[in-house]
Structure formats: C-alpha cells, structure tokens
Short mmCIF file of C-alpha atoms in Angstrom, two decimals:
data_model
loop_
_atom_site.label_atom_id
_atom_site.label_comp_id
_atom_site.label_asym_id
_atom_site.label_seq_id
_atom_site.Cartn_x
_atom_site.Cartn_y
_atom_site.Cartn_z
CA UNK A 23 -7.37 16.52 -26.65
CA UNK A 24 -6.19 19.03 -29.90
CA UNK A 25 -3.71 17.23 -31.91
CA UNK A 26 -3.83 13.97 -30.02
CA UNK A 27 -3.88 10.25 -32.31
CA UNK A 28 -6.63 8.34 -31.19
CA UNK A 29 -6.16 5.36 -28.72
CA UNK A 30 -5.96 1.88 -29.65
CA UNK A 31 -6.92 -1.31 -27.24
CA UNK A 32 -2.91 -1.68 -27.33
CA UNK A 33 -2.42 1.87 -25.70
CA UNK A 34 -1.59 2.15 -22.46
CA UNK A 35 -3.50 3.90 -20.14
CA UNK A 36 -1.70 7.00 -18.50
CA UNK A 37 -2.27 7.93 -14.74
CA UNK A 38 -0.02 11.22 -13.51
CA UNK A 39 1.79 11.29 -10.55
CA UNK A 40 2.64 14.48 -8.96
CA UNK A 41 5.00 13.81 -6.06
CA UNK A 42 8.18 15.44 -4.19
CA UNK A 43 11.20 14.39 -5.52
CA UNK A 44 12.82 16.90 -4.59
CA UNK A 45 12.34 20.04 -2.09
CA UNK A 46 12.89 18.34 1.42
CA UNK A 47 9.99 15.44 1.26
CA UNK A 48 11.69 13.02 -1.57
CA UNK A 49 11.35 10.22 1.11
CA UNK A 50 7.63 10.55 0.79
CA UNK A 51 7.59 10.92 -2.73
CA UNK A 52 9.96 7.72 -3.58
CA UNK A 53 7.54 5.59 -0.86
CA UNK A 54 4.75 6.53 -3.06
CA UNK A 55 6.30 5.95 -6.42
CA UNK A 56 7.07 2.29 -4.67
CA UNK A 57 3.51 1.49 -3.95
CA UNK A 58 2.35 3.15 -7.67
CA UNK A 59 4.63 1.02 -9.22
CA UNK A 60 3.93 -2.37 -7.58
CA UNK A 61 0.51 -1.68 -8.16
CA UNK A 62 1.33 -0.87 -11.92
CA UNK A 63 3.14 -4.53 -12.14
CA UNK A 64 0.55 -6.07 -9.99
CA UNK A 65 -2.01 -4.80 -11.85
CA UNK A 66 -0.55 -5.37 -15.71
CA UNK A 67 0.06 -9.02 -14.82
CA UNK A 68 -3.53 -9.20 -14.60
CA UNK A 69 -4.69 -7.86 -17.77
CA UNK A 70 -4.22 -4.25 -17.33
CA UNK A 71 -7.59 -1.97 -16.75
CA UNK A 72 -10.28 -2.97 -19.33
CA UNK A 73 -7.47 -5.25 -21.14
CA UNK A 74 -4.85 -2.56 -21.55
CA UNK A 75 -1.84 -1.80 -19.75
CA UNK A 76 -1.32 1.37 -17.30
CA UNK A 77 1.39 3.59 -17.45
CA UNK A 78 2.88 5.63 -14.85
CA UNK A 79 3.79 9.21 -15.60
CA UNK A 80 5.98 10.86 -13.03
CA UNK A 81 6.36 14.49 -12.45
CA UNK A 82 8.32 16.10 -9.54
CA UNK A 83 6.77 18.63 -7.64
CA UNK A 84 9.30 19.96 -5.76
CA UNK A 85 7.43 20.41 -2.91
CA UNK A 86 5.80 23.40 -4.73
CA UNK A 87 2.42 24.50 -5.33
CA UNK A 88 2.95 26.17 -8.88
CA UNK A 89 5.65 23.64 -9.70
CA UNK A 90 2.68 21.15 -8.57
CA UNK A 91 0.04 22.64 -10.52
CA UNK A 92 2.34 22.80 -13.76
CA UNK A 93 2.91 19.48 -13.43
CA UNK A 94 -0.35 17.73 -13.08
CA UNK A 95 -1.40 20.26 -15.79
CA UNK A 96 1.05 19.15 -18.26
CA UNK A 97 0.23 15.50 -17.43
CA UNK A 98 -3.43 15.96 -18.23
CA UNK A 99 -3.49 17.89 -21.23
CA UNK A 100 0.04 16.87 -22.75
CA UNK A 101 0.19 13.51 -21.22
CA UNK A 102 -3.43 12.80 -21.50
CA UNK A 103 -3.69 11.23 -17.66
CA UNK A 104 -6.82 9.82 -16.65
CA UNK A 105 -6.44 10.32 -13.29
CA UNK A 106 -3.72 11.94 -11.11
CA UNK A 107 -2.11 10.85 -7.95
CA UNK A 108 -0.44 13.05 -5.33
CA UNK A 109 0.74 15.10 -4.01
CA UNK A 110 2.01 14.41 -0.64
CA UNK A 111 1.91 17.70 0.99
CA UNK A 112 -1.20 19.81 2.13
CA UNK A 113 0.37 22.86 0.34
CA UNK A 114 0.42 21.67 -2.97
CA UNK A 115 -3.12 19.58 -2.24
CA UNK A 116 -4.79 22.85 -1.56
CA UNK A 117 -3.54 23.74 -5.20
CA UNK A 118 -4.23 21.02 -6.73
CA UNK A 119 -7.79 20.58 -6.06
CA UNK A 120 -8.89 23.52 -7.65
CA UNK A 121 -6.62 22.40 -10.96
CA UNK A 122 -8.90 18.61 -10.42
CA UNK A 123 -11.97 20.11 -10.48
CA UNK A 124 -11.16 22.53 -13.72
CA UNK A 125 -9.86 19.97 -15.48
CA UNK A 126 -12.58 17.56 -14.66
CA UNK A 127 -10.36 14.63 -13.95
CA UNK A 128 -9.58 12.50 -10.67
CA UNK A 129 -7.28 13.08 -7.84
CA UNK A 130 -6.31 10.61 -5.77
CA UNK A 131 -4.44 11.66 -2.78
CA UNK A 132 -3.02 9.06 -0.29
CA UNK A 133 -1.24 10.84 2.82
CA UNK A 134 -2.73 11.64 6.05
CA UNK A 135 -4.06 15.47 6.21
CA UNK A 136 -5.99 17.53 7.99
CA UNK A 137 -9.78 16.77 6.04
CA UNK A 138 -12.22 19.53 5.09
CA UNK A 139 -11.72 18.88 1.42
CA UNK A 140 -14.63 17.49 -0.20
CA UNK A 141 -14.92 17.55 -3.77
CA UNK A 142 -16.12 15.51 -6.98
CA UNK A 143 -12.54 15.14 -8.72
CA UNK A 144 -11.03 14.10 -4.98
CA UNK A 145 -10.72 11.22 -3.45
CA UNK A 146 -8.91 10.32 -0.06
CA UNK A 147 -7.22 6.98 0.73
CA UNK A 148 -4.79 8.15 3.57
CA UNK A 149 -6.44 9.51 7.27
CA UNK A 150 -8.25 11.87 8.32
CA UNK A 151 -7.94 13.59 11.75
CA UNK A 152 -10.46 11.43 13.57
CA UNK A 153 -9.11 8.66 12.46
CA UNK A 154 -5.52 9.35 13.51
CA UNK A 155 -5.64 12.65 16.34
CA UNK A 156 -9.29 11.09 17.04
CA UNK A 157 -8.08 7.40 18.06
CA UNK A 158 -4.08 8.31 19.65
CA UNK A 159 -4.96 11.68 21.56
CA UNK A 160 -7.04 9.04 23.88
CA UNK A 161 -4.95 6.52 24.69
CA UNK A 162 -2.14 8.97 25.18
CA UNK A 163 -4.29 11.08 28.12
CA UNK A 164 -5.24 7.50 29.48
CA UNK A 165 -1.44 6.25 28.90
CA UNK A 166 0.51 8.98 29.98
CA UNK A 167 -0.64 11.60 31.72
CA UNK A 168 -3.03 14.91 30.01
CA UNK A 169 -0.88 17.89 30.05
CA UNK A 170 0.13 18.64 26.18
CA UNK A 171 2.79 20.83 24.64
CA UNK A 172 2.25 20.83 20.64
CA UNK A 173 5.41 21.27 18.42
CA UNK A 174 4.89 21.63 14.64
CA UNK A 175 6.26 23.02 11.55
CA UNK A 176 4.39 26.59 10.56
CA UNK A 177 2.76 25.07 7.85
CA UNK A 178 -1.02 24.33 6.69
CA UNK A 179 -0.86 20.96 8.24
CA UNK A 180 0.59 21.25 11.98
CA UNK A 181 -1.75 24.46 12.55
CA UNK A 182 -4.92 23.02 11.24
CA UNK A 183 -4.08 19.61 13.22
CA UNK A 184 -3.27 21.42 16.33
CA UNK A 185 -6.54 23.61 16.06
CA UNK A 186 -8.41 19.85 15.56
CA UNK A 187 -6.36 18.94 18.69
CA UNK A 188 -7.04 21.24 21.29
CA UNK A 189 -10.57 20.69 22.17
CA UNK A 190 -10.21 17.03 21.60
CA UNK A 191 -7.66 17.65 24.37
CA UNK A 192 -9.94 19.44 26.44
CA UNK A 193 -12.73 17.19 25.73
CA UNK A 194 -10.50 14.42 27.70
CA UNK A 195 -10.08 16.44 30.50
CA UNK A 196 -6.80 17.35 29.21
CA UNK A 197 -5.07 20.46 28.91
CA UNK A 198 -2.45 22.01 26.24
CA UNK A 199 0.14 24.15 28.45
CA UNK A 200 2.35 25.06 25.20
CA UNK A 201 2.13 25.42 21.72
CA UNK A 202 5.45 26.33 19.49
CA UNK A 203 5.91 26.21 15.53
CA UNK A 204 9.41 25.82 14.15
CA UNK A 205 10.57 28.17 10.96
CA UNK A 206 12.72 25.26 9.29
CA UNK A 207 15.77 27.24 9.61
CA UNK A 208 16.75 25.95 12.77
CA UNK A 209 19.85 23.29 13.51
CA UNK A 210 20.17 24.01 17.24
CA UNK A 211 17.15 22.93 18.76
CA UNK A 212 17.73 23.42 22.58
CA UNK A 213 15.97 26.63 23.23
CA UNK A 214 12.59 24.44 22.40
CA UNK A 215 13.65 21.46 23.99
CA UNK A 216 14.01 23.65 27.32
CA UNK A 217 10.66 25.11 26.76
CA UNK A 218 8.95 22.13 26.58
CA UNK A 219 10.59 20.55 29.27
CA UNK A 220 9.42 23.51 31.54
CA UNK A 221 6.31 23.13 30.54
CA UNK A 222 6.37 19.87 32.30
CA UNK A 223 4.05 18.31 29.99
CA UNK A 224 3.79 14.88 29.54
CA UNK A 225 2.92 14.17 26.59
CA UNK A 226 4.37 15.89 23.20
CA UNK A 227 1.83 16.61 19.89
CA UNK A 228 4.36 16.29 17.37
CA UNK A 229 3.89 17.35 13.76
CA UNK A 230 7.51 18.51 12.57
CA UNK A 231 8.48 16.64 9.44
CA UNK A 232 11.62 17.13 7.03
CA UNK A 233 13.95 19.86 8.20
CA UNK A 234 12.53 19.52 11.77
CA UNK A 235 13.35 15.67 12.78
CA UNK A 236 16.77 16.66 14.68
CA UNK A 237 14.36 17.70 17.19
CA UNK A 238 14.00 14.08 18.30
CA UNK A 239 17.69 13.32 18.10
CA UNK A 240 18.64 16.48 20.39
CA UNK A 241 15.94 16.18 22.67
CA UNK A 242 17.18 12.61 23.69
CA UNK A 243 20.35 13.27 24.24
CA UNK A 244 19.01 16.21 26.19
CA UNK A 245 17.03 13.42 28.51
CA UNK A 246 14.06 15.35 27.48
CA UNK A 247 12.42 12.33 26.88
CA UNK A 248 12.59 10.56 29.46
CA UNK A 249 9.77 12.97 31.12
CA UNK A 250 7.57 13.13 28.22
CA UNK A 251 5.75 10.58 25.36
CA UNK A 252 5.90 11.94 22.01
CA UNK A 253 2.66 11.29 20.09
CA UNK A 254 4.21 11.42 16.81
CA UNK A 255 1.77 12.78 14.00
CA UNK A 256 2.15 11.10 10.61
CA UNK A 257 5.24 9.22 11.85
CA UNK A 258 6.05 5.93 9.22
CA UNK A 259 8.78 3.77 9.17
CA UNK A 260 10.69 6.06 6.25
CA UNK A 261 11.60 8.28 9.43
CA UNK A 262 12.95 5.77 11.81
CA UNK A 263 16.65 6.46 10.19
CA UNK A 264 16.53 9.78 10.90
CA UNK A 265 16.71 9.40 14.09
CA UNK A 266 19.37 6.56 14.64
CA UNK A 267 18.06 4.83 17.27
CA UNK A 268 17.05 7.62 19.55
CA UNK A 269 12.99 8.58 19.64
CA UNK A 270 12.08 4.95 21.78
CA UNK A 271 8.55 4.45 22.69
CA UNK A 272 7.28 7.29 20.45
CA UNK A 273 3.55 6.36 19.33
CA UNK A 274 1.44 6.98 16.16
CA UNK A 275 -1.68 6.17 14.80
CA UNK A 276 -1.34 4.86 10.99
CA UNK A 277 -3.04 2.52 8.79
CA UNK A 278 -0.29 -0.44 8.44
CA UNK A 279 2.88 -1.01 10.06
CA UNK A 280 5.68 -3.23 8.33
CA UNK A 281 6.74 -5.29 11.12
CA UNK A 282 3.02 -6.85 11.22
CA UNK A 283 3.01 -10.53 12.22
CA UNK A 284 -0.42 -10.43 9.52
CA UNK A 285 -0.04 -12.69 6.63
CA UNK A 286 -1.21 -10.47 4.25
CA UNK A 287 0.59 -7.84 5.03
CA UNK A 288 4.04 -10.11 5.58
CA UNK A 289 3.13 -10.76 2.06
CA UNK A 290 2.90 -7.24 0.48
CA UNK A 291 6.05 -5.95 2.55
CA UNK A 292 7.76 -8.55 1.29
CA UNK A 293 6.86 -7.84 -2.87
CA UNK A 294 7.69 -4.18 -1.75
CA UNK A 295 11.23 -4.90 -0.40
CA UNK A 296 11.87 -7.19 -2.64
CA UNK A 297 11.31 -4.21 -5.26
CA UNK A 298 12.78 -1.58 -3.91
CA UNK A 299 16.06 -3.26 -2.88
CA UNK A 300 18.09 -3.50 0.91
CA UNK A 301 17.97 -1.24 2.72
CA UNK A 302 15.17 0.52 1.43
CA UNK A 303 11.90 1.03 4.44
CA UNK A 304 8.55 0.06 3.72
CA UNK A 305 5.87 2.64 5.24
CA UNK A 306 2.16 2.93 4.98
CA UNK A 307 2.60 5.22 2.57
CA UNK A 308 3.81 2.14 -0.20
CA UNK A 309 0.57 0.65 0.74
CA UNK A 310 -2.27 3.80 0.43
CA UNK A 311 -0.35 4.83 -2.91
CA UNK A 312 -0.71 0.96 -4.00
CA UNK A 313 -4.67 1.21 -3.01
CA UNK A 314 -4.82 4.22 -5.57
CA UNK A 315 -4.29 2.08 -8.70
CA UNK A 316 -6.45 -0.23 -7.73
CA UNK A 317 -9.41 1.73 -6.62
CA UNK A 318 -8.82 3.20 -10.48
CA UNK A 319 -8.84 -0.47 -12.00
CA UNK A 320 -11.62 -0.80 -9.95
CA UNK A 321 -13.93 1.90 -10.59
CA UNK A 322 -13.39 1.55 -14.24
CA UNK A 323 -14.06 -1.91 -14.67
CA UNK A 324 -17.39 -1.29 -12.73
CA UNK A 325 -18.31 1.93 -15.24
CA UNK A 326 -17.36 -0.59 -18.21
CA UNK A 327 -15.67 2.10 -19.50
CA UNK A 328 -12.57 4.58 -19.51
CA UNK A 329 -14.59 7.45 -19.29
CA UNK A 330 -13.25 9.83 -16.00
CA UNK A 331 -17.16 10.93 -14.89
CA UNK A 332 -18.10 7.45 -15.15
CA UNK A 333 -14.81 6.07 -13.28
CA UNK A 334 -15.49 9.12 -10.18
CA UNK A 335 -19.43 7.94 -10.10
CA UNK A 336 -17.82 4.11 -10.06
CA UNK A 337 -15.24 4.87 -7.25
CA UNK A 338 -17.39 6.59 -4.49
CA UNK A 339 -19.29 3.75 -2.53
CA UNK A 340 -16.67 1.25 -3.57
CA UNK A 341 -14.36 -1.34 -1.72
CA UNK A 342 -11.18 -2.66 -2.39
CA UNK A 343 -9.16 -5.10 -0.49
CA UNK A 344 -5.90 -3.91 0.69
CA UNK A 345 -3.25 -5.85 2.78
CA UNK A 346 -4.53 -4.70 6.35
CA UNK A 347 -8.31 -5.44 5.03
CA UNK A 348 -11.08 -3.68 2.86
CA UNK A 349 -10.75 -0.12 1.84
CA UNK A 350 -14.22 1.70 1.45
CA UNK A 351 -14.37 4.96 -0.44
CA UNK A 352 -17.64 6.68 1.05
CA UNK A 353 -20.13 9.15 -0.62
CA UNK A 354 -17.67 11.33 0.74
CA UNK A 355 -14.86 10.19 -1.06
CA UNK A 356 -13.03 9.38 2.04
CA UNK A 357 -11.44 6.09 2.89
CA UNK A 358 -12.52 3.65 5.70
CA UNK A 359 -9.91 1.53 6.51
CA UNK A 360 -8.07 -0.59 9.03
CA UNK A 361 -6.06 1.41 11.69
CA UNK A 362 -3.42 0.51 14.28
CA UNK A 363 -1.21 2.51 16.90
CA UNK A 364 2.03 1.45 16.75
CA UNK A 365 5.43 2.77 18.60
CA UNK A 366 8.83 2.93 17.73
CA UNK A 367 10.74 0.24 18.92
CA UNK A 368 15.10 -0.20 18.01
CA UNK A 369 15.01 0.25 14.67
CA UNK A 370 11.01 -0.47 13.77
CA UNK A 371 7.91 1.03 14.32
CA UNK A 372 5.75 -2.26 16.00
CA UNK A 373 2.07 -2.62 16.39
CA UNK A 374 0.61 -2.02 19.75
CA UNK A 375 -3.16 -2.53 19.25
CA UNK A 376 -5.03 -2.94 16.53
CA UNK A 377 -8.07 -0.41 16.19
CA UNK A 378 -9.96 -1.97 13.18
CA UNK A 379 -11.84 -0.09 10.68
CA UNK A 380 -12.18 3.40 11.54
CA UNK A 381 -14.82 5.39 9.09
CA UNK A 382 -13.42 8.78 8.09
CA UNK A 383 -15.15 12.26 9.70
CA UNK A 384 -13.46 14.77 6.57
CA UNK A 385 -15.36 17.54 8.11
CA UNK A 386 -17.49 18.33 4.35
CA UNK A 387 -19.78 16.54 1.91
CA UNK A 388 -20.27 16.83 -0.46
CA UNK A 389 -23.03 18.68 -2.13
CA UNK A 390 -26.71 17.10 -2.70
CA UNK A 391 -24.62 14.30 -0.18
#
C-alpha cells in the first residue's frame, strides 16, 4: 500500500468489519460486533495470528450499499484490512462482492441468505436455503398442515427465498395460496393480517425483518395466530423483545440457540453475556461472526503466512470447531455446520430437535470446482 510504514511482528493485524449500525438492522450489527470481539479476546489470549495481535476495525454501513462499499474500501486500502467481515444484509452483500474480488482480499459473511454467490474472495459461515427453507418447510407441512401464505419485506432476500420456497412447497404436496410483500412504511398492519387469515392457510413463510416485526404483535392480538404456525425465516433470539411476549410457538431453523442445555454452548453464551452485559440477547449470529476470526487464525496459520491468496487457498476445505460442533468451509466456500429448529417459547427461542450437520447446497461453484 502507497505511503504505508512497513509492519513489524509487534503490529497488529487489521480485519474490517462492515456492519449496520445504523439504518434499521443495528441489532444485527451489534450481535456481530459481540461475536468479532470475543473472538478478538479469545483469540489474542492465545498468541494472536502468527504471534501478533488482531485488531478490529469497525465501519458502519448504514444499511447501505455505497455507504457499504465506501467503507470496506477505506478499510482495505486506508486501513490496510486483511480480510473483511460483513455485512449483514443481502443488499449491501451483492455490493460488496464485486468490491472483494477487485480488491483481491477476503470476505467473510456470516448471516443466513439466499446462496448463489460463489466466489474466490467469499466465504459463507451463516445458512444457506437448504439448510434452513430445505430442513423447516418439511416438518412444518408434516406439523401443521400444507397450505402456505408467504409474507416478506420487498427486498432481495424475502423474494429470492420465496422463489426457493415455492416448489419446495409443491414438492411436499403443499400448496402456496398467498404471497404479499410489505413496503416498510406500514404501522397498521390489519389489512394483511385479514388477508392472510382468509386465505386460511396454515402455515405462515415469514421473512419480514426490522420495520416489519409489529406484524407479529398485531396479528396476535388479532387471534390470527391461533389458526396459523408462523415459520419464521432468519428468526434469532435478538427479536424475541420485539415482540413482548406475543409470537408463541413460532419455529425457525438456525444454527445455535442460547437456551441449549449443550455444554459447550452453555459455555460460550455464558463468555458472551458475560461481555455484553444484562440484558443484552445472545443469537446465532454472536456465534457465526465468532467462527469468522477463527477460520482467519486458522487459515493463516495453515498458509504459514499473512499473505491473503495464501490465507483464501488455506480456508476452503478447512474445519474449525465451533460451540454447536465442527464448522467445514467446502470447495465452495460454504459452511457445513450443526443445525437445529427451535421455537419461541415465553421469552426464549428453545431447541426442538436437533438436525446435525447439514452440508450447504449455495446453488454455484465455483469455477474449475
């Protein structure tokens, strides 16, 4: 980099973080900077990556692609990151991946999206729609009947999840009667709520996040839901507030659920709490944020070296252990992990079966793959 000193052994080493910290998604964005940073302390306390320490930069993105792509540029070329983490929404990953690949340096993205994205500087450690749609859309038809209505924001995710969902739907025998994306200007949600209960569904897609989870308050006092199971897309224990005690028996797919009775994962939501402070939930999203850092420690202690084409050829094909059990990164660059459904249940989401390691379907490979 023009104008930069040389590094020392003493240095630390930089990794970016380009996360919503404002723009409607902050919860997301402070989850992830909880798992970044325990993995930081975690990972310093142990020597650092190839003896020296790693640094955290944080950049907001405001829930922005060009404020998103400013960011991780400045972090790369001003900052000098190694490696960048984030964002959280699909949005600002779809402009972010073209910024990875020009700047020839590693992305490591840790929320649950819709797949298709398969590139060299990109690497996956949240779900992908087989593993989540794939693994609750069946034991929703078997659970509770296999008449859908689909409710989503009308953004990149919800439509490319609900055009993954249909013929999965179908493919059960089961059949969507209703479809309907929200604007995010709306605070009354009762015209909806009486569409979908004519529908007379029983079971409800949902993927409405941020300025859409009144729905859920609204349409239980509305007794909506006692006629219909919401099958809550991307649901973590960060939202359970929102909805102040209403939303019962709602069920998700995710990769690790708090209230766990596992050891290991007792353990890690207990370093996270303890960290973050009362009050403050612990979601999955702590823990695939945590798995970034140390895939990176990782990958560059295999290459020997802090080189970023030797850490990306070092991270695909490798496995990390993670609370809930080992994390694989395939040729792909996709994550194999541990996954659970899970419901919400007072004021937790609780495990109802544990799926076990589910290997990722992103819908691409790479190329010569």
């Amino acid at each position: 980099m023009a104008g930069a000193r040389p590094s020392s052994a003493a240095d630390p080493i930089r990794v970016g973080a380009v996360l919503p910290f404002s723009g409607g998604v902050e919860l997301y964005g402070q989850q992830a900077k909880l798992g970044l940073d325990l993995a930081a302390k975690d990972i310093n306390a142990a020597g650092g990556i190839l003896g020296r320490p790693v640094e955290v930069i944080y950049a907001d993105d405001k829930t922005n692609p060009d404020a998103a792509a400013g960011a991780m540029r400045s972090l790369v070329e001003k900052d000098g990151a190694v490696a960048v983490v984030g964002p959280i929404t699909s949005r600002n990953l779809n402009a972010l991946v073209p910024l990875a690949e020009s700047l020839k340096t590693p992305l490591l993205y840790a929320t649950n999206y819709e797949g298709g994205k398969c590139s060299r500087y990109l690497f996956s450690f949240g779900a992908v729609p087989n593993q989540e749609l794939g693994q609750l859309l069946p034991y929703m038809t078997q659970s509770f009947g296999n008449t859908y209505f689909m409710l989503g924001a009308d953004r990149v995710w919800p439509h490319q999840m609900f055009d993954i969902a249909q013929p999965l739907i179908e493919k059960l025998g089961g059949k969507v009667v209703g479809t309907k994306y929200t604007l995010g200007t709306e605070t009354d949600f009762s015209p909806i709520i009486k569409e979908v209960a004519v529908s007379k569904a029983r079971v409800l897609l949902f993927a409405l996040k941020g300025d859409g989870m009144d729905f859920i308050r609204q349409a239980d006092e509305a007794g909506l839901l006692k006629d219909i199971t919401v099958a809550f897309l991307g649901l973590s224990e960060v939202d359970l507030g929102i909805f102040r005690g209403k939303g019962q028996n709602m069920v998700s797919v995710v990769p690790a659920v708090a209230a766990s009775g596992d050891p290991a994962v007792k353990a890690f939501v207990a370093r996270a709490r303890a960290a973050a402070g009362n009050g403050v939930a612990i979601s999955n999203y702590v823990m695939t944020h945590y798995n970034t850092l140390i895939a990176l420690k990782a990958a560059a202690e295999k290459a020997g070296r802090l080189d970023k084409e030797a850490i990306i050829d070092a991270m695909a094909g490798l496995v990390i252990p993670s609370p809930t059990g080992p994390v694989t990164l395939g040729q792909d660059h996709h994550a194999a992990m541990s996954m659970f459904i899970a419901k919400t249940q007072g004021t937790d989401l609780v495990q109802v079966r544990a799926l076990g390691e589910i290997v990722p379907q992103p819908g691409c490979r790479l190329p010569g793959r």
